[in-house]
């Protein structure tokens, strides 16, 4: 799906209903033993229920007609015992079935979340976060309804339907044929409705996904909305998004609701046919009264699973698109993944080399063209240039968030395309301009760099980057909760915490992508010593617009339009009076003005 906007419906791969159902049921495989036990209990319940009308026929034709009260009492006691066994077994069957369905849904949701984490940045580049959340939360919840209905009711109903028809045909084939003669007409009607309803429910899911995506973006940008006084504008957009979802849902429900009149009419016609046929058979003496009464009970038992199966069918149609949307994500292969025989990256020394690298974000957009450079282990290198020149793209390629379409990227002489991604990224650290903090304590946010770090190590890292003093000035110190994205802290404070987190991780290669752009001049002076400690002993790549922060770098590369046009130290580049000189003088003039 290319560049999916919030209001744009997603393109979902379509599969046959049989394929999707088969895939859903494949999640039962790890629970084969429990499924076998549940099926055994199910058969016991089915046998008990199906036997009751037959035993009633026997009691009427044998004991009632002969006025054998004693035999009738014994037979009645047996019927009560069978009913009690059916009730107890049915209780445990339903309990274990629901537990099994919930376990399967947990597995599906966890598999979906885990799989999404493996997907490349291009997946997230092309999808609003709200639409991804709609898959993980809304669609899986809808699938839970489908799976619960399937496991709890549909399988038992299918067994009941088969057993009842066997009993009916064994008792009186003619009356049995009359009982099911209307069913083919019902199936044709339901299939016709299903074709239309499936498309409408898929559209409803799309509009629901758009609505969630709009809501997520609106709340994420609430400060911009209020800052520009655009609440009414966003409210109108929200109302339209909700209205589209409601209209699509209502249309789907109206078509789906045609199921029930169809089923009710079919049941009524089928029952009338059976009673008329039964009347003439009893009148002709070819059918006993007990058999007719038993058939009357079997008719109810026949149509109850048909109604339940119709209910499942409507549930299947209304939630089928949810399953397709889940499997659509699960079927996406990561663009960036470790090879089957990928090398485990040895301990990184820090030598980095780009050889003839070209990179395209898409067919029309070339971000890098024939990039060649080498960084020695332990060097501090800076990339500068105008916005969109390709600086951050170079950093993303080093971390292997993307692979180049042409050329090689070597670390310590090893092509990173052939190494295990986890073994590579575990030795690297990247700090972005938009520092992300999780909605937990400051201590836990710093510990994210090293999950087994002690409190003393966390404090030492914070002190090294001069974050300790401001942290201790907060009401709960290191245990202060920072709220989602760190909204309780200033931009500079968030950056200091991210520096402490990076220092704790102790990466062999450190990338600072505009990491100091949000720090004020006073905070910058405080953190410079901490940054020097952070950069010491490791290969460091600094991407910066503020040229005063990179003057002491070992090498500065100027990037323009996807190419490296200048390279040298700060003094060398100033003497050349080229692009770097122009950038530096422009900033100097601006600051001096």
XYZ file of C-alpha atoms in Angstrom:
593
model
C 0.000 0.000 0.000
C 1.605 3.234 -1.124
C 1.492 6.337 1.082
C -1.834 5.606 2.725
C -3.622 8.738 3.933
C -6.031 8.788 6.871
C -9.112 9.177 4.662
C -7.892 6.687 2.045
C -9.210 3.120 2.218
C -6.532 0.465 2.527
C -5.906 -2.160 -0.129
C -6.426 -5.585 1.460
C -5.428 -8.842 -0.229
C -8.503 -11.037 -0.745
C -8.558 -14.780 -0.093
C -11.277 -17.413 -0.284
C -13.499 -17.901 2.761
C -12.265 -21.479 3.075
C -8.620 -20.349 3.151
C -9.276 -17.753 5.843
C -11.324 -20.106 8.035
C -8.694 -22.804 7.650
C -6.046 -20.335 8.753
C -8.060 -19.274 11.796
C -8.583 -22.900 12.824
C -4.852 -23.609 12.395
C -4.334 -21.802 15.703
C -5.977 -24.807 17.381
C -2.999 -27.039 16.558
C -0.975 -26.343 19.750
C -4.035 -27.345 21.789
C -4.762 -30.693 20.129
C -5.198 -32.571 23.417
C -7.612 -30.033 24.863
C -9.512 -29.926 21.582
C -9.793 -33.736 21.673
C -11.166 -33.627 25.238
C -13.646 -30.883 24.283
C -14.809 -32.873 21.252
C -15.293 -35.940 23.467
C -17.409 -33.909 25.907
C -19.262 -32.442 22.957
C -20.113 -35.907 21.652
C -21.398 -36.936 25.074
C -23.691 -33.889 25.195
C -24.858 -34.456 21.635
C -25.607 -38.124 22.301
C -27.596 -37.279 25.435
C -29.643 -34.594 23.715
C -30.351 -36.663 20.625
C -31.362 -39.726 22.681
C -33.987 -37.884 24.733
C -36.659 -37.582 21.933
C -36.036 -41.211 20.921
C -36.472 -42.384 24.533
C -39.641 -40.287 24.756
C -40.975 -42.113 21.685
C -40.155 -45.481 23.279
C -41.838 -44.521 26.578
C -45.042 -43.428 24.769
C -45.259 -46.333 22.346
C -44.174 -48.981 24.895
C -45.020 -47.974 28.476
C -47.822 -45.419 28.072
C -49.752 -47.502 25.540
C -49.478 -50.608 27.793
C -50.151 -48.557 30.973
C -46.921 -49.888 32.547
C -46.518 -47.284 35.325
C -43.547 -48.974 37.006
C -41.614 -49.222 33.756
C -42.527 -45.626 32.921
C -41.127 -44.402 36.270
C -37.851 -46.267 35.739
C -37.600 -44.925 32.210
C -38.338 -41.418 33.467
C -35.547 -41.731 36.050
C -33.143 -42.730 33.295
C -34.203 -39.687 31.275
C -33.517 -37.413 34.279
C -30.081 -38.988 34.763
C -29.186 -38.460 31.104
C -30.379 -34.825 31.303
C -28.275 -34.235 34.432
C -25.152 -35.722 32.811
C -25.746 -33.572 29.739
C -26.058 -30.426 31.876
C -22.840 -31.056 33.864
C -20.755 -32.058 30.838
C -22.095 -29.115 28.839
C -21.033 -26.701 31.592
C -17.403 -27.845 31.500
C -17.430 -28.002 27.714
C -18.438 -24.333 27.460
C -15.947 -23.297 30.153
C -12.996 -25.023 28.492
C -14.055 -23.850 25.049
C -14.121 -20.199 26.124
C -10.730 -20.537 27.823
C -9.307 -22.071 24.652
C -10.762 -19.327 22.437
C -9.298 -16.599 24.670
C -5.853 -18.244 24.654
C -5.904 -18.392 20.871
C -6.827 -14.708 20.649
C -3.952 -13.796 22.971
C -1.630 -15.756 20.696
C -2.951 -14.026 17.572
C -2.663 -10.539 19.093
C 0.858 -11.285 20.370
C 1.884 -12.724 16.990
C 0.519 -9.644 15.211
C 2.281 -7.221 17.578
C 5.561 -9.151 17.400
C 5.379 -9.345 13.605
C 4.724 -5.603 13.274
C 7.873 -4.945 15.323
C 9.914 -6.843 12.719
C 8.601 -4.813 9.793
C 10.791 -2.243 8.110
C 10.517 1.523 8.456
C 8.889 1.622 5.010
C 5.847 -0.131 6.490
C 5.383 2.646 9.062
C 6.272 5.353 6.539
C 3.241 4.362 4.462
C 0.654 3.857 7.230
C -0.867 6.194 9.814
C -0.302 4.826 13.331
C -4.056 4.864 13.993
C -4.659 2.348 11.202
C -2.043 0.014 12.665
C -3.728 0.305 16.067
C -7.066 -0.537 14.434
C -5.587 -3.888 13.342
C -4.009 -4.767 16.690
C -6.933 -3.660 18.878
C -10.209 -3.459 16.948
C -9.757 -6.206 14.367
C -8.392 -8.763 16.833
C -11.299 -8.044 19.187
C -13.701 -8.659 16.313
C -11.915 -11.893 15.542
C -12.427 -12.913 19.172
C -16.186 -12.748 18.661
C -15.842 -14.877 15.532
C -13.612 -17.480 17.184
C -15.707 -17.702 20.341
C -18.838 -18.287 18.297
C -17.080 -20.821 16.094
C -15.571 -22.887 18.902
C -18.397 -22.527 21.412
C -21.447 -22.982 19.189
C -20.703 -23.811 15.570
C -18.837 -27.096 16.014
C -21.426 -28.485 18.494
C -24.244 -27.329 16.216
C -22.729 -29.147 13.246
C -22.504 -32.340 15.291
C -26.093 -31.879 16.494
C -27.325 -31.351 12.949
C -25.659 -34.568 11.751
C -26.842 -36.667 14.716
C -30.432 -35.384 14.496
C -30.646 -36.116 10.778
C -29.280 -39.625 11.349
C -31.963 -40.266 13.993
C -34.729 -38.781 11.825
C -33.810 -40.853 8.748
C -33.509 -44.010 10.868
C -37.012 -43.444 12.327
C -38.879 -42.399 9.148
C -37.055 -41.483 5.901
C -40.147 -39.928 4.268
C -40.782 -37.542 7.153
C -37.058 -36.803 7.366
C -37.006 -35.736 3.698
C -39.992 -33.457 4.339
C -38.057 -31.917 7.254
C -35.052 -30.851 5.163
C -36.690 -30.122 1.798
C -36.707 -26.360 2.470
C -33.019 -26.188 3.486
C -31.557 -25.927 -0.075
C -33.768 -22.894 -0.704
C -32.492 -21.360 2.554
C -28.844 -21.994 1.564
C -29.286 -20.313 -1.835
C -30.924 -17.271 -0.199
C -28.173 -16.976 2.408
C -25.433 -17.276 -0.198
C -27.005 -14.485 -2.243
C -27.175 -12.202 0.789
C -23.607 -13.140 1.793
C -22.099 -11.888 -1.476
C -23.471 -8.390 -0.894
C -22.970 -8.285 2.879
C -19.302 -9.334 2.734
C -18.401 -6.334 0.569
C -20.368 -3.964 2.795
C -18.731 -5.207 6.004
C -15.288 -4.866 4.431
C -16.150 -1.248 3.593
C -17.379 -0.708 7.172
C -14.036 -1.972 8.524
C -12.180 0.397 6.224
C -14.209 3.380 7.418
C -13.687 2.304 11.039
C -9.930 2.167 10.449
C -10.030 5.666 8.912
C -11.994 6.951 11.908
C -9.481 5.522 14.423
C -6.564 6.924 12.410
C -8.191 10.378 12.312
C -8.819 10.287 16.073
C -5.252 9.233 16.831
C -3.768 11.989 14.691
C -6.170 14.601 16.085
C -5.277 13.841 19.704
C -1.559 13.583 18.922
C -1.669 17.066 17.391
C -4.006 18.641 19.954
C -1.473 21.367 20.832
C -1.293 22.493 17.204
C -5.090 22.412 16.926
C -5.570 24.571 20.017
C -2.608 26.803 19.174
C -4.153 27.746 15.831
C -7.715 27.774 17.208
C -8.854 25.086 14.764
C -11.054 23.060 17.134
C -14.173 23.589 14.987
C -12.340 22.571 11.824
C -11.067 19.328 13.407
C -14.484 18.662 14.950
C -16.083 18.841 11.491
C -13.482 16.438 10.170
C -14.144 14.102 13.098
C -17.897 14.252 12.500
C -17.433 13.376 8.821
C -15.136 10.474 9.711
C -17.642 9.122 12.257
C -20.551 9.647 9.846
C -18.776 7.693 7.101
C -18.206 4.825 9.535
C -21.798 4.874 10.838
C -23.307 5.019 7.334
C -21.180 2.112 6.142
C -22.060 0.134 9.289
C -25.798 0.836 8.929
C -25.794 -0.237 5.278
C -24.051 -3.512 6.153
C -26.459 -4.190 9.049
C -29.525 -3.612 6.852
C -28.359 -6.214 4.348
C -27.269 -8.631 7.069
C -30.654 -8.345 8.800
C -32.243 -10.019 5.774
C -30.858 -13.285 7.174
C -33.355 -13.589 9.994
C -36.604 -13.168 8.043
C -35.214 -15.687 5.556
C -34.448 -18.202 8.325
C -37.757 -17.629 10.150
C -39.826 -18.031 6.982
C -37.906 -21.181 6.042
C -38.408 -22.638 9.520
C -42.127 -21.901 9.404
C -42.564 -23.465 5.971
C -40.468 -26.494 6.957
C -42.486 -27.071 10.151
C -45.828 -26.828 8.283
C -44.592 -29.362 5.719
C -43.588 -31.816 8.474
C -46.916 -31.506 10.334
C -48.957 -31.929 7.162
C -46.918 -34.972 6.108
C -47.070 -36.364 9.660
C -50.837 -35.933 9.803
C -51.375 -37.982 6.639
C -48.852 -40.653 7.717
C -50.532 -41.083 11.121
C -53.957 -41.138 9.449
C -52.748 -43.879 7.088
C -51.373 -45.861 10.035
C -47.785 -45.764 8.735
C -46.573 -43.564 11.616
C -47.074 -43.980 15.364
C -48.074 -41.116 17.658
C -44.840 -41.532 19.644
C -42.768 -41.212 16.475
C -44.630 -38.034 15.478
C -44.032 -36.517 18.921
C -40.348 -37.486 18.748
C -40.167 -35.939 15.264
C -41.734 -32.770 16.642
C -38.885 -32.553 19.165
C -36.315 -33.379 16.499
C -37.693 -30.597 14.299
C -36.881 -28.149 17.097
C -33.459 -29.734 17.514
C -32.906 -29.573 13.748
C -33.772 -25.900 13.377
C -31.992 -24.714 16.525
C -28.514 -25.493 15.090
C -29.603 -24.168 11.696
C -30.561 -20.879 13.363
C -27.308 -20.896 15.349
C -25.331 -21.639 12.199
C -27.125 -18.772 10.485
C -26.124 -16.581 13.416
C -22.529 -17.764 13.036
C -22.755 -17.080 9.319
C -23.778 -13.482 9.953
C -20.997 -13.185 12.554
C -18.604 -14.670 10.028
C -19.603 -12.163 7.368
C -19.498 -9.148 9.688
C -16.109 -10.099 11.133
C -14.523 -11.849 8.172
C -12.883 -8.680 6.941
C -11.251 -8.315 10.376
C -9.540 -11.680 9.894
C -8.451 -10.668 6.391
C -7.019 -7.391 7.712
C -5.054 -9.245 10.410
C -3.676 -11.821 8.003
C -2.913 -9.059 5.500
C -0.403 -7.638 7.999
C 0.943 -11.059 8.998
C 1.598 -11.847 5.332
C 3.808 -8.787 4.848
C 7.445 -9.821 4.708
C 9.923 -7.383 6.265
C 11.980 -5.529 3.663
C 14.897 -5.709 6.072
C 15.546 -9.054 7.734
C 18.405 -11.322 8.659
C 19.428 -13.932 6.115
C 18.900 -17.590 6.999
C 22.661 -18.033 7.368
C 23.326 -14.514 8.648
C 26.616 -13.899 10.438
C 26.592 -12.890 14.072
C 28.274 -9.514 14.145
C 31.450 -9.752 16.244
C 32.298 -7.017 18.708
C 32.349 -3.828 16.675
C 35.549 -1.787 16.550
C 33.838 1.036 14.649
C 35.290 1.288 11.127
C 32.519 2.294 8.675
C 32.750 2.398 4.884
C 30.241 3.311 2.169
C 31.075 1.974 -1.318
C 29.157 3.401 -4.311
C 25.866 3.567 -2.388
C 22.622 4.559 -4.123
C 19.335 4.666 -2.243
C 15.730 5.331 -3.317
C 12.752 5.702 -0.956
C 10.568 4.990 -3.981
C 10.998 4.827 -7.737
C 10.649 8.584 -8.125
C 12.713 9.725 -5.135
C 16.475 9.130 -5.087
C 17.803 10.100 -1.661
C 21.501 9.189 -2.133
C 23.661 8.963 -5.245
C 27.072 7.241 -5.415
C 28.053 7.860 -1.789
C 31.643 6.904 -0.892
C 33.420 7.586 2.399
C 35.279 5.842 5.197
C 35.172 6.499 8.948
C 37.981 5.150 11.110
C 37.203 3.468 14.429
C 36.862 6.026 17.225
C 36.500 9.026 14.916
C 33.920 11.727 15.423
C 32.328 12.586 12.068
C 29.718 15.213 11.264
C 27.276 15.443 8.369
C 25.860 18.866 7.541
C 23.677 20.233 4.770
C 20.282 21.625 3.960
C 17.084 19.880 5.053
C 16.345 16.861 2.861
C 19.925 16.564 1.607
C 20.233 12.922 2.747
C 22.026 13.194 6.100
C 19.476 11.213 8.142
C 19.213 8.666 5.325
C 22.921 7.897 5.724
C 22.374 7.351 9.462
C 19.401 5.050 8.780
C 21.462 2.969 6.354
C 24.256 2.521 8.897
C 21.691 1.179 11.391
C 20.228 -0.941 8.558
C 16.741 0.463 8.885
C 16.875 0.375 5.079
C 19.072 -1.419 2.542
C 20.661 0.456 -0.393
C 19.555 -0.479 -3.892
C 23.168 -0.316 -5.024
C 26.555 -0.484 -3.338
C 27.820 -1.808 -0.003
C 27.931 -0.608 3.595
C 30.775 -2.204 5.539
C 31.413 -2.153 9.270
C 34.853 -3.462 10.212
C 35.047 -4.833 6.673
C 31.807 -6.849 6.962
C 28.848 -6.137 4.670
C 26.036 -5.435 7.131
C 23.493 -6.836 4.671
C 24.744 -10.317 5.583
C 24.846 -10.037 9.384
C 22.185 -10.734 11.988
C 20.251 -7.500 12.536
C 19.930 -7.907 16.302
C 23.661 -8.542 16.736
C 24.314 -5.372 14.703
C 21.830 -2.972 16.294
C 22.570 -4.163 19.835
C 26.025 -2.564 19.445
C 24.720 0.702 18.016
C 22.906 3.673 19.459
C 20.910 6.369 17.707
C 19.519 9.560 19.216
C 16.955 11.532 17.278
C 15.787 15.131 17.364
C 12.318 13.966 18.439
C 13.298 12.194 21.636
C 10.735 9.594 22.634
C 10.129 8.914 26.313
C 7.792 6.187 27.506
C 4.983 6.921 29.967
C 6.862 5.599 32.995
C 9.422 6.899 35.460
C 12.607 8.722 34.514
C 14.560 5.825 35.995
C 12.840 3.285 33.731
C 13.309 5.497 30.679
C 17.066 5.667 31.304
C 17.183 1.929 32.093
C 15.754 1.265 28.632
C 19.341 1.581 27.381
C 20.366 -1.385 29.535
C 17.496 -3.351 31.041
C 19.601 -4.998 33.768
C 21.241 -1.745 34.891
C 21.390 -1.036 38.628
C 20.120 2.194 40.165
C 23.726 3.285 40.768
C 24.554 2.823 37.072
C 21.494 4.866 36.103
C 22.447 7.704 38.442
C 26.055 7.628 37.229
C 24.895 7.935 33.597
C 22.620 10.852 34.484
C 25.410 12.638 36.337
C 27.783 12.155 33.401
C 25.475 14.121 31.078
C 24.537 16.672 33.768
C 20.932 15.459 34.056
C 21.136 14.475 37.731
C 20.513 17.931 39.210
C 17.300 18.691 37.334
C 16.025 15.137 37.951
C 16.535 15.506 41.702
C 14.698 18.853 41.640
C 11.503 17.033 40.541
C 8.974 15.945 43.173
C 9.855 12.240 43.038
C 13.355 12.444 41.615
C 14.177 9.435 39.459
C 10.770 7.917 40.229
C 8.935 10.871 38.647
C 6.542 9.762 35.908
C 7.080 11.709 32.703
C 3.711 10.995 31.004
C 3.381 9.917 27.388
C 6.250 11.198 25.190
C 7.663 13.032 28.226
C 5.131 15.858 28.059
C 5.888 16.960 31.639
C 9.495 17.824 30.730
C 11.027 20.508 28.557
C 12.576 19.562 25.228
C 16.057 20.038 26.643
C 15.312 17.867 29.686
C 14.050 15.075 27.457
C 17.267 15.247 25.441
C 19.372 14.994 28.599
C 17.482 11.865 29.647
C 18.032 10.388 26.192
C 21.769 11.146 26.509
C 21.850 9.265 29.811
C 19.996 6.364 28.204
C 22.492 6.237 25.327
C 25.481 6.402 27.667
C 24.068 3.532 29.715
C 23.690 1.412 26.566
C 27.398 1.934 25.820
C 27.119 1.490 22.024
C 30.193 0.931 19.845
C 28.771 3.264 17.192
C 26.745 6.298 18.265
C 24.614 8.404 15.926
C 23.339 11.814 17.055
C 20.713 12.948 14.537
C 20.010 16.596 15.405
C 20.176 15.439 19.023
C 21.104 18.876 20.414
C 18.789 20.994 18.288
C 16.178 21.318 21.040
C 18.623 22.303 23.786
C 18.888 25.961 24.683
C 22.263 27.690 24.872
C 22.482 27.404 28.678
C 21.575 23.712 28.652
C 23.950 23.152 25.741
C 26.868 24.434 27.757
C 25.909 22.111 30.613
C 25.627 19.084 28.390
C 28.727 19.567 26.224
C 30.988 17.864 28.743
C 28.500 15.037 29.036
C 28.415 14.684 25.260
C 32.195 14.523 25.136
C 32.112 11.692 27.644
C 29.353 10.030 25.613
C 31.430 10.210 22.424
C 34.749 9.131 23.916
C 35.997 5.690 22.908
C 33.443 5.022 20.172
C 32.796 5.908 16.558
C 30.433 8.875 16.569
C 28.329 10.314 13.776
C 26.804 13.727 14.391
C 24.132 15.223 12.155
C 23.623 18.873 12.970
C 22.372 22.169 11.649
C 24.009 24.073 14.503
C 27.572 24.192 13.176
C 29.017 25.470 16.464
C 28.479 21.994 17.966
C 30.654 20.158 15.412
C 33.759 22.347 15.180
C 35.940 19.797 16.959
C 34.893 16.823 14.783
C 37.659 14.834 13.117
C 35.929 15.198 9.767
C 32.942 17.125 8.452
C 31.070 16.012 5.323
C 28.760 18.392 3.488
C 25.765 16.647 1.894
C 23.723 18.254 -0.875
C 21.036 16.674 -3.043
C 22.045 13.149 -2.024
C 25.767 13.622 -2.684
C 28.823 14.423 -0.570
C 30.199 17.606 -2.081
C 32.833 18.561 0.518
C 34.867 16.786 3.191
C 37.446 18.001 5.691
C 37.985 19.540 9.121
C 36.266 22.724 10.208
C 39.337 24.849 9.421
C 39.984 23.150 6.072
C 36.419 23.672 4.892
C 36.407 27.306 5.929
C 39.600 27.890 3.936
C 37.992 26.333 0.846
C 35.207 28.935 1.015
C 32.732 26.523 -0.505
C 29.309 25.254 0.631
C 30.372 24.749 4.267
C 31.809 28.251 4.390
C 28.509 29.663 3.105
C 26.523 27.693 5.705
C 28.810 28.781 8.523
C 28.832 32.429 7.534
C 25.043 32.439 7.154
C 24.641 31.112 10.695
C 27.289 33.459 12.064
C 25.653 36.449 10.403
C 22.263 35.412 11.735
C 23.554 35.025 15.291
C 25.454 38.313 15.091
C 22.467 40.244 13.760
